PDB file of C-alpha atoms (C1' of nucleotides) in Angstrom:
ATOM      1  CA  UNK A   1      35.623-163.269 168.645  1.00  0.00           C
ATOM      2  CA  UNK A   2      38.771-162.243 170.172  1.00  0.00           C
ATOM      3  CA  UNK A   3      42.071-164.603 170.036  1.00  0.00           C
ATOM      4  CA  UNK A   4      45.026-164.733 172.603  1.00  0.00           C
ATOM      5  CA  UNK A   5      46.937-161.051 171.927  1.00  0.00           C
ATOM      6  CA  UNK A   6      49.997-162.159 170.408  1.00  0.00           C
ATOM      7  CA  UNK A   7      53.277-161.414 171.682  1.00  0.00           C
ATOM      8  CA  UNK A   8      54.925-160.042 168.340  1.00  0.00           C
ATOM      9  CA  UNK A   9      52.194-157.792 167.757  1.00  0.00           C
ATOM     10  CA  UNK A  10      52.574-154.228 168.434  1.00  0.00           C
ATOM     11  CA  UNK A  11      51.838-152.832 171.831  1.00  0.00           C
ATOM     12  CA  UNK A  12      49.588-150.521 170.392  1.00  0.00           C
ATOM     13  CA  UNK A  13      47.499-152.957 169.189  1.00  0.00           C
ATOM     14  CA  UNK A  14      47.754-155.606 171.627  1.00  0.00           C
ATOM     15  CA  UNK A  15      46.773-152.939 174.456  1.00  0.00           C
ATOM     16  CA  UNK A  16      43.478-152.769 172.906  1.00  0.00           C
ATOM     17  CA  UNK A  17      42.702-156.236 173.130  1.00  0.00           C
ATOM     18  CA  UNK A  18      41.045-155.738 176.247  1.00  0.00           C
ATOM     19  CA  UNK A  19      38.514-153.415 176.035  1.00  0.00           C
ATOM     20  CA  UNK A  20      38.013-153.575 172.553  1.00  0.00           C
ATOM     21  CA  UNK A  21      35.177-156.066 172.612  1.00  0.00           C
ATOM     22  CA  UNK A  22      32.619-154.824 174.799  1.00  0.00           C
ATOM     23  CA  UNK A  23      32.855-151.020 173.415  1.00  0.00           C
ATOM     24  CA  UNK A  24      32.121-152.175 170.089  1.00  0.00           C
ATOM     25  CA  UNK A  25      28.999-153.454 170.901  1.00  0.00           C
ATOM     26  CA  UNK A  26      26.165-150.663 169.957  1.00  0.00           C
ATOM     27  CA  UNK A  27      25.867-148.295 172.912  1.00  0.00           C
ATOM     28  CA  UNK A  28      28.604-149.237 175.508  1.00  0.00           C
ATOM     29  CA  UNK A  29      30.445-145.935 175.223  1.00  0.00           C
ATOM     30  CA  UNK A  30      27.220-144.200 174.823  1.00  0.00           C
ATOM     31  CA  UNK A  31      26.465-145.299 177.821  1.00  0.00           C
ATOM     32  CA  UNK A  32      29.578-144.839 179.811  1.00  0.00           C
ATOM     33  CA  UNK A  33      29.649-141.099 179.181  1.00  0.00           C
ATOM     34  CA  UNK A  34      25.991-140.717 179.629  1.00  0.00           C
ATOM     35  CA  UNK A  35      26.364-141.761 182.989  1.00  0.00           C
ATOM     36  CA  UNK A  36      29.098-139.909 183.597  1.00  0.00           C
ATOM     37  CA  UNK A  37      27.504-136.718 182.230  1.00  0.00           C
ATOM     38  CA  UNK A  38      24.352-137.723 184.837  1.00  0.00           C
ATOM     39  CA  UNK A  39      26.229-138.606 187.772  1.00  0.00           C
ATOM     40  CA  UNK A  40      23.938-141.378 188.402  1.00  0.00           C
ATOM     41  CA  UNK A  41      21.312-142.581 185.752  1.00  0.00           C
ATOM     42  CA  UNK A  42      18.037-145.022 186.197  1.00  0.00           C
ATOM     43  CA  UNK A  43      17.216-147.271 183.444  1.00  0.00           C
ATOM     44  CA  UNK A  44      14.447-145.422 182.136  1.00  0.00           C
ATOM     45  CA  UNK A  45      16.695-142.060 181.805  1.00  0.00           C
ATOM     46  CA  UNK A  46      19.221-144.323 179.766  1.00  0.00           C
ATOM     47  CA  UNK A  47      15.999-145.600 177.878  1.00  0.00           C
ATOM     48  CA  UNK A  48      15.140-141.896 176.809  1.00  0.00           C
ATOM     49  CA  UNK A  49      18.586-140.049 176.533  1.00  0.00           C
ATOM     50  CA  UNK A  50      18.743-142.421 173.258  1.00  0.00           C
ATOM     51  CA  UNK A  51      15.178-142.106 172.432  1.00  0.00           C
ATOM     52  CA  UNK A  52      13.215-144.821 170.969  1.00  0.00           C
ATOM     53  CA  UNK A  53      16.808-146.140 169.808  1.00  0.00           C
ATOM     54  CA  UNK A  54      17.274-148.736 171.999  1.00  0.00           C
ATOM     55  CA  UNK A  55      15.455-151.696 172.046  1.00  0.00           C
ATOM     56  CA  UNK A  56      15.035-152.685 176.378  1.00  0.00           C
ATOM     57  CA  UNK A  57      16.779-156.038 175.654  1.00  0.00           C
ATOM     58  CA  UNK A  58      19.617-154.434 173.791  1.00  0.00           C
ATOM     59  CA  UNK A  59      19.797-151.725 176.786  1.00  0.00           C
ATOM     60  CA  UNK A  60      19.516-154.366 179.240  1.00  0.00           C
ATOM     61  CA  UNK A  61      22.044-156.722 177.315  1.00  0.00           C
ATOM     62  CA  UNK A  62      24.868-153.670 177.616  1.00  0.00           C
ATOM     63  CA  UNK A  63      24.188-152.555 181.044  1.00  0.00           C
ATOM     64  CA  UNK A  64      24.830-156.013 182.460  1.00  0.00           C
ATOM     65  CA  UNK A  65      27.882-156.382 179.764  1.00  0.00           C
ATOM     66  CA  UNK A  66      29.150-153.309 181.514  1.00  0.00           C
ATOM     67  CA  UNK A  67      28.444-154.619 185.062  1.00  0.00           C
ATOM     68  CA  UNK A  68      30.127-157.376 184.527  1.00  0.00           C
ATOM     69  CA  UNK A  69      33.223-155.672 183.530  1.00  0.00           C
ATOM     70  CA  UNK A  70      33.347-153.627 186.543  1.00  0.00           C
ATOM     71  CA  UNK A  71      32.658-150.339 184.733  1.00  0.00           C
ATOM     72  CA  UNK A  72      29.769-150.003 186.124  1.00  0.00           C
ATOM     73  CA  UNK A  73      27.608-150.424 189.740  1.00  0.00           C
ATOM     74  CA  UNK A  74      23.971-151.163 189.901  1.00  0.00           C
ATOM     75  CA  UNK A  75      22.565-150.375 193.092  1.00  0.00           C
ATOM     76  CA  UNK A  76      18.824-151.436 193.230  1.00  0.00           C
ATOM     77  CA  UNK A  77      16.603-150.130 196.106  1.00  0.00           C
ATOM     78  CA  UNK A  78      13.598-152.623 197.164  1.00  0.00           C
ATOM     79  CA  UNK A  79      10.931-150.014 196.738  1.00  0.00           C
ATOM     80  CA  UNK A  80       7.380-149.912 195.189  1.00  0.00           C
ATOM     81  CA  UNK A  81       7.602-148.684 192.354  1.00  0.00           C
ATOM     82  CA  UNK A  82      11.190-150.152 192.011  1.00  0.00           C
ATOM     83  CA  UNK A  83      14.078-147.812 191.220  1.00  0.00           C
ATOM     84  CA  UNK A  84      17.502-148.761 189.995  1.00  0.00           C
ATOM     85  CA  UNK A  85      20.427-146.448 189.878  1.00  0.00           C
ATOM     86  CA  UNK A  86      23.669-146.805 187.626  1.00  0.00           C
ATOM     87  CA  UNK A  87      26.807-145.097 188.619  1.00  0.00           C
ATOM     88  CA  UNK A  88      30.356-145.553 186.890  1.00  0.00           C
ATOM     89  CA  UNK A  89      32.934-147.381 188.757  1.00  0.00           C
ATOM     90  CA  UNK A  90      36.871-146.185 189.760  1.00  0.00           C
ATOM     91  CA  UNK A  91      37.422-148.169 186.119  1.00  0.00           C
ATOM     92  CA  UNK A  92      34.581-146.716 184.835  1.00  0.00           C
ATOM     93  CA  UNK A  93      35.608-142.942 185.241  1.00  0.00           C
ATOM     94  CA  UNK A  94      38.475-143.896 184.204  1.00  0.00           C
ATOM     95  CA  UNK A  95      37.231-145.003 181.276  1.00  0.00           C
ATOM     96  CA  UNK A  96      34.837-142.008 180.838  1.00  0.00           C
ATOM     97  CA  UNK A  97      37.829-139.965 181.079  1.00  0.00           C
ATOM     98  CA  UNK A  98      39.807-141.506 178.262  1.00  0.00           C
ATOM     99  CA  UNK A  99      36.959-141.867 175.985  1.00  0.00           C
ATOM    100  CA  UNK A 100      36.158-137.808 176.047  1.00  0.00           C
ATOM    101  CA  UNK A 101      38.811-136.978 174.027  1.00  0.00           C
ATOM    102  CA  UNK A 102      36.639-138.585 171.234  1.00  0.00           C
ATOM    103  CA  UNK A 103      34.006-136.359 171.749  1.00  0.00           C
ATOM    104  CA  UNK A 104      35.446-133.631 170.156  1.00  0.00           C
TER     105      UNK A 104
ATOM    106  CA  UNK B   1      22.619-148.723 161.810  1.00  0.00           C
ATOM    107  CA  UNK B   2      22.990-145.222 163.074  1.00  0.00           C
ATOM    108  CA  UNK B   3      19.947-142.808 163.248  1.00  0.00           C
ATOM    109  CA  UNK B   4      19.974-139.591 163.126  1.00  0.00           C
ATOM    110  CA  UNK B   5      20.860-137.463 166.527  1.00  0.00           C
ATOM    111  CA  UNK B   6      18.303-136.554 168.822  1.00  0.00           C
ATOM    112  CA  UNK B   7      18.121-132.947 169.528  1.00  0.00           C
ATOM    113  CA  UNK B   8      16.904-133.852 173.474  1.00  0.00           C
ATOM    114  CA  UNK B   9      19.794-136.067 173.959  1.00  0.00           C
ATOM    115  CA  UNK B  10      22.618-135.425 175.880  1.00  0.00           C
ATOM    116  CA  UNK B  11      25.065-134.014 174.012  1.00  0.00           C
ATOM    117  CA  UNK B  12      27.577-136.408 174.832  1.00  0.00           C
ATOM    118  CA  UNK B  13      25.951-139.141 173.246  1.00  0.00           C
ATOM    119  CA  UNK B  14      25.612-137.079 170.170  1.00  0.00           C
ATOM    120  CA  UNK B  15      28.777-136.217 169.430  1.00  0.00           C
ATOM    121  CA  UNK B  16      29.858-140.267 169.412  1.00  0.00           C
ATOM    122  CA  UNK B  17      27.265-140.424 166.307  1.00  0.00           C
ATOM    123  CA  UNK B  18      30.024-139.732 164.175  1.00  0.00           C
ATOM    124  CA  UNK B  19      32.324-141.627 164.578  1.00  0.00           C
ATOM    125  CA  UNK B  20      31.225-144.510 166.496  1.00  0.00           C
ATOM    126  CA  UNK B  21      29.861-146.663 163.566  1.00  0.00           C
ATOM    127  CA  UNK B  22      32.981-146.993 162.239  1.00  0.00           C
ATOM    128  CA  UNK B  23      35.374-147.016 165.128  1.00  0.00           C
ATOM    129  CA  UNK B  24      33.242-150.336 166.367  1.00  0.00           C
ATOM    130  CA  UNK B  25      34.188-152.224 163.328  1.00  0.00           C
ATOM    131  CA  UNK B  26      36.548-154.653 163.830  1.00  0.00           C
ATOM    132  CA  UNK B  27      40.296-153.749 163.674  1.00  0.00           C
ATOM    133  CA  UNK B  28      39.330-150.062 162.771  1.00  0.00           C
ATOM    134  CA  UNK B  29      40.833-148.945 166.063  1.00  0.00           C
ATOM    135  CA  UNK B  30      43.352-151.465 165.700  1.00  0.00           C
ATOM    136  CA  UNK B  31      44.485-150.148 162.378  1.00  0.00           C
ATOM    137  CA  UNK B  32      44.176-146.564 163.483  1.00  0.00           C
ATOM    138  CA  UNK B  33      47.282-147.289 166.482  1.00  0.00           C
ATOM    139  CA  UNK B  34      49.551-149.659 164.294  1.00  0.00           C
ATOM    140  CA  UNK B  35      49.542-146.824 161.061  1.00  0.00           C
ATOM    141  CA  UNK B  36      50.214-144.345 163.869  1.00  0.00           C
ATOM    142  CA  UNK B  37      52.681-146.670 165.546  1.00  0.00           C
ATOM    143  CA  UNK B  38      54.636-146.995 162.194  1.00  0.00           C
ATOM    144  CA  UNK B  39      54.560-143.698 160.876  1.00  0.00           C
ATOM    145  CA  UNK B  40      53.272-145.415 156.880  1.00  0.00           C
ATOM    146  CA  UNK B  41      52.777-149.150 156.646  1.00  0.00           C
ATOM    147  CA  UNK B  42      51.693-151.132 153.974  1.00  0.00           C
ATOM    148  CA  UNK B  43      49.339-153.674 153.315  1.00  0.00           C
ATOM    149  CA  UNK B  44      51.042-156.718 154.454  1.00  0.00           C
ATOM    150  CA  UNK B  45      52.651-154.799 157.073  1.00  0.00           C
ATOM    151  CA  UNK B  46      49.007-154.398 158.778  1.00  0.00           C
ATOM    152  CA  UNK B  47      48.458-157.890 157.577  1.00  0.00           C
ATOM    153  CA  UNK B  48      51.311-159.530 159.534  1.00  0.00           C
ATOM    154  CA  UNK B  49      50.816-156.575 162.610  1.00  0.00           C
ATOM    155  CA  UNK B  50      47.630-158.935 163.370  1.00  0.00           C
ATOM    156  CA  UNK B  51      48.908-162.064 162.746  1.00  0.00           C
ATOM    157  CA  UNK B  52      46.773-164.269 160.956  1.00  0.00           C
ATOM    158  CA  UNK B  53      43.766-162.953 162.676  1.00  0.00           C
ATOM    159  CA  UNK B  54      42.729-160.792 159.914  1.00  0.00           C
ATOM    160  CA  UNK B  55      41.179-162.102 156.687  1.00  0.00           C
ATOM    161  CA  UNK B  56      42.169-159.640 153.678  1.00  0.00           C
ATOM    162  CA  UNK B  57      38.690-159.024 152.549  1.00  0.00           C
ATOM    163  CA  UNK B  58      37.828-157.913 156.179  1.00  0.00           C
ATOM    164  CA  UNK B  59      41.365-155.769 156.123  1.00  0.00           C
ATOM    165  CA  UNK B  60      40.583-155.002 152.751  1.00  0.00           C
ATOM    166  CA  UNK B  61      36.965-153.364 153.946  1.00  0.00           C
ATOM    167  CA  UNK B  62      38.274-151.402 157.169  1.00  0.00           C
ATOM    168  CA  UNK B  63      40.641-150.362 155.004  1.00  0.00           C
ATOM    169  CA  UNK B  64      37.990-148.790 152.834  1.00  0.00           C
ATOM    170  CA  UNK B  65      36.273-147.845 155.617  1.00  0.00           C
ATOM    171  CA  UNK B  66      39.076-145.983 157.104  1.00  0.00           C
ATOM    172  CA  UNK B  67      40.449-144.104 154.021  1.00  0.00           C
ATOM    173  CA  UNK B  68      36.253-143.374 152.881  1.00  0.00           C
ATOM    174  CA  UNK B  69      36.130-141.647 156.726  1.00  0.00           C
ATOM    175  CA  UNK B  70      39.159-139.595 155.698  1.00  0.00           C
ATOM    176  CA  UNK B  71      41.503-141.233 158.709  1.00  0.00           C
ATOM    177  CA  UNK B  72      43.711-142.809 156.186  1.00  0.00           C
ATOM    178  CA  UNK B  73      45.230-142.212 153.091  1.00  0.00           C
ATOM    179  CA  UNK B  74      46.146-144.499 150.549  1.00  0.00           C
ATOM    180  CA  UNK B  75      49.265-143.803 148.440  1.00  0.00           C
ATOM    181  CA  UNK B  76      49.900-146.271 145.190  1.00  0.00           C
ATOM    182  CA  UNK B  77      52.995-147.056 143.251  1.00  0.00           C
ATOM    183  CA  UNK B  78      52.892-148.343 140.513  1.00  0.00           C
ATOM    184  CA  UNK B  79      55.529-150.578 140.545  1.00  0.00           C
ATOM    185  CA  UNK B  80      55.924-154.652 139.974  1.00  0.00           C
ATOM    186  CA  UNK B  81      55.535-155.561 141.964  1.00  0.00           C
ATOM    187  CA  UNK B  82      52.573-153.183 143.651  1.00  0.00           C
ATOM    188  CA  UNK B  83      53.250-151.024 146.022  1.00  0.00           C
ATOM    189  CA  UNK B  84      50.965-149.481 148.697  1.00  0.00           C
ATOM    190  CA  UNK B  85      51.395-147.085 151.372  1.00  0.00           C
ATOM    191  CA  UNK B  86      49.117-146.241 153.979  1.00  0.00           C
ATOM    192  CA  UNK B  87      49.168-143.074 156.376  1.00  0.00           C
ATOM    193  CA  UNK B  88      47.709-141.546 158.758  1.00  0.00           C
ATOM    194  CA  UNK B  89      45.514-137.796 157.489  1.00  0.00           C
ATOM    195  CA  UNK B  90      45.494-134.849 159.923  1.00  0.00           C
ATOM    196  CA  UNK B  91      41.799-135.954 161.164  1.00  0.00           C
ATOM    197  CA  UNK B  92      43.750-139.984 161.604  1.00  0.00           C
ATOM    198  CA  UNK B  93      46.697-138.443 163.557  1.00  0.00           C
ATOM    199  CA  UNK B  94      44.097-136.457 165.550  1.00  0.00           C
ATOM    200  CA  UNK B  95      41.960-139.423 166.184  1.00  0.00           C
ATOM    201  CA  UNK B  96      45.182-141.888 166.910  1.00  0.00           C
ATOM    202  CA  UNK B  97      46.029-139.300 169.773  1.00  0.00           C
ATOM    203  CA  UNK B  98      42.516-139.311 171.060  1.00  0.00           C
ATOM    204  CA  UNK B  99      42.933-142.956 171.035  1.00  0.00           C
ATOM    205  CA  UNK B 100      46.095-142.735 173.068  1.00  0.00           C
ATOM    206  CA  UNK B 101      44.546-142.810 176.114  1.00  0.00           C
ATOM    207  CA  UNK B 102      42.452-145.987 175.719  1.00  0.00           C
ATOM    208  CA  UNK B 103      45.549-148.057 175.538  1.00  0.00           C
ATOM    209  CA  UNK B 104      46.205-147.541 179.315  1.00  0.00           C
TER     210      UNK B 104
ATOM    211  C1'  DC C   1      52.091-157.741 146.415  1.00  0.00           C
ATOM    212  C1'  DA C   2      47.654-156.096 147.296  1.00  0.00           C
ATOM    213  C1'  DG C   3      43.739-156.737 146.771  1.00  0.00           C
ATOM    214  C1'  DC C   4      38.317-158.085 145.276  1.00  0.00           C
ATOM    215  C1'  DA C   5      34.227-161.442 144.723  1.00  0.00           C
ATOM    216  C1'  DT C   6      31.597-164.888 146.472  1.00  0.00           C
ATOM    217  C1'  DC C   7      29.364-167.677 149.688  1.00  0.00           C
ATOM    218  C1'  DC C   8      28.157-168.724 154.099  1.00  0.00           C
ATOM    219  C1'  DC C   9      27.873-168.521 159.067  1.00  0.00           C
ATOM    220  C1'  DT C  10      27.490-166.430 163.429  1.00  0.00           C
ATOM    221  C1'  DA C  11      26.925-162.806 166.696  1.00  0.00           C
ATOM    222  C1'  DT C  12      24.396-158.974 167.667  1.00  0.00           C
ATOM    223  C1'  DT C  13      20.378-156.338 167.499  1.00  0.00           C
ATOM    224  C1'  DG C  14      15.487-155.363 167.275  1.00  0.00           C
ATOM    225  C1'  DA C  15      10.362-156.464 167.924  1.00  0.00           C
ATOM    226  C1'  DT C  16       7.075-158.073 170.608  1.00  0.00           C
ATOM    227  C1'  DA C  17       5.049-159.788 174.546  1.00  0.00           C
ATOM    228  C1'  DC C  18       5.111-160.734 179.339  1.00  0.00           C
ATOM    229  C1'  DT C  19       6.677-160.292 184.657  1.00  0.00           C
ATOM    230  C1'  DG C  20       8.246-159.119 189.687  1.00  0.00           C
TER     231       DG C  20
ATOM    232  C1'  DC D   1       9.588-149.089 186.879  1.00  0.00           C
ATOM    233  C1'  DA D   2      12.888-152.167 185.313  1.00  0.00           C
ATOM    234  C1'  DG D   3      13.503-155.441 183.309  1.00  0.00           C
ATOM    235  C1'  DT D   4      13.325-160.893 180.931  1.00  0.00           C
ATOM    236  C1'  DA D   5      12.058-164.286 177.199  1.00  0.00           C
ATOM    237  C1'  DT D   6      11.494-165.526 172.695  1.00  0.00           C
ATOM    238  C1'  DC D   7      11.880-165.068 168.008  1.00  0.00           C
ATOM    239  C1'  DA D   8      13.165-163.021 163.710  1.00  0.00           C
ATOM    240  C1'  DA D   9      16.118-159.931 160.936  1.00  0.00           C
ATOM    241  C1'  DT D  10      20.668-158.376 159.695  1.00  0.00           C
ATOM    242  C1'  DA D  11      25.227-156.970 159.417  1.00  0.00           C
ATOM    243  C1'  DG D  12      29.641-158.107 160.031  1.00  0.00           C
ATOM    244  C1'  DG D  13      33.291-161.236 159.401  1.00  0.00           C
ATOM    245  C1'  DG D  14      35.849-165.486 157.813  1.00  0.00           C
ATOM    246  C1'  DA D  15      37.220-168.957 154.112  1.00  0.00           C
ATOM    247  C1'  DT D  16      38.241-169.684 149.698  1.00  0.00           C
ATOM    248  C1'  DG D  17      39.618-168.747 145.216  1.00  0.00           C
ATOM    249  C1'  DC D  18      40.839-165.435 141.630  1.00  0.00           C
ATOM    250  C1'  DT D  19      42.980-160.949 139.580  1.00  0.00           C
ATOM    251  C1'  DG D  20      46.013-156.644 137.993  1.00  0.00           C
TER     252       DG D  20
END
DNA sequence: CAGCATCCCTATTGATACTG
DNA sequence: CAGTATCAATAGGGATGCTG
């Protein structure tokens, strides 16, 4: 989807490059400040704050996109019933951060 | 895509409704930094900005896309040969400064 | 130059059903 | 509860070729 930024492109436009991917797909940023407006957030409290929206593979599908680019920690405790908790990363508040000034 | 905004979610998430449809498209960020980067560009400008990356019909649409959101406006001469000029609107310089931030 | 129309292809999403 | 697997639907995007 994405091609090697190219080196007589604007900076503007190359510094996007990066991120770009992964917050276009459907609910990454939703998510990002959702947690950051919780704190900490378990899958099923992502699963309602966008209603019936989200389908659990789709939410699934974006929370491990996001783990995997270091935006965001999954800490799972071995418990019965099991409980998962989601909290931002240093990168991930970060991101949170820059992304608020779209909220408005 | 989009539906409509829950009244029980967090407000966060609602107020990326908006714009968030549009802003995932491809290039529509993209565009948004390079017409803000240049001041007024024009079609082959943006064209060449990307490289070949871009097919026109896809630049064509965000275009569309952009200038239907209000973010961009479109200026014509009609001149031979054509002429077009593209610029930033209050709500596309607003947005390109929200933006900002994202590059780092 | 600045595009639009068409066709087609793929990635992404959703629905549904099932599991540790 | 917190997912995964599978399948089907779709929207977005690229290639190509043509216009004012």
């Amino acid at each position: 989807m994405s091609q090697q930024p190219r080196p007589d492109a604007p900076e503007c436009y190359c510094r996007l490059e990066g991120v770009i991917d992964l917050l276009s797909r459907k609910y990454a940023m939703q998510i990002v400040c959702v947690v950051d407006h919780l704190g900490t957030a378990r899958y099923g409290e992502l699963e309602s704050a966008f209603g019936g929206d989200v389908s659990s593979s789709t939410l699934s599908a974006r929370l491990d996109d996001l783990v995997s680019a270091d935006l965001l920690e999954r800490e799972q405790y071995d418990e019965i019933p099991p409980r998962v908790e989601y909290t931002l990363t240093g990168d991930g508040e970060s991101l949170a951060e820059r992304l608020e000034p779209l909220l408005r």
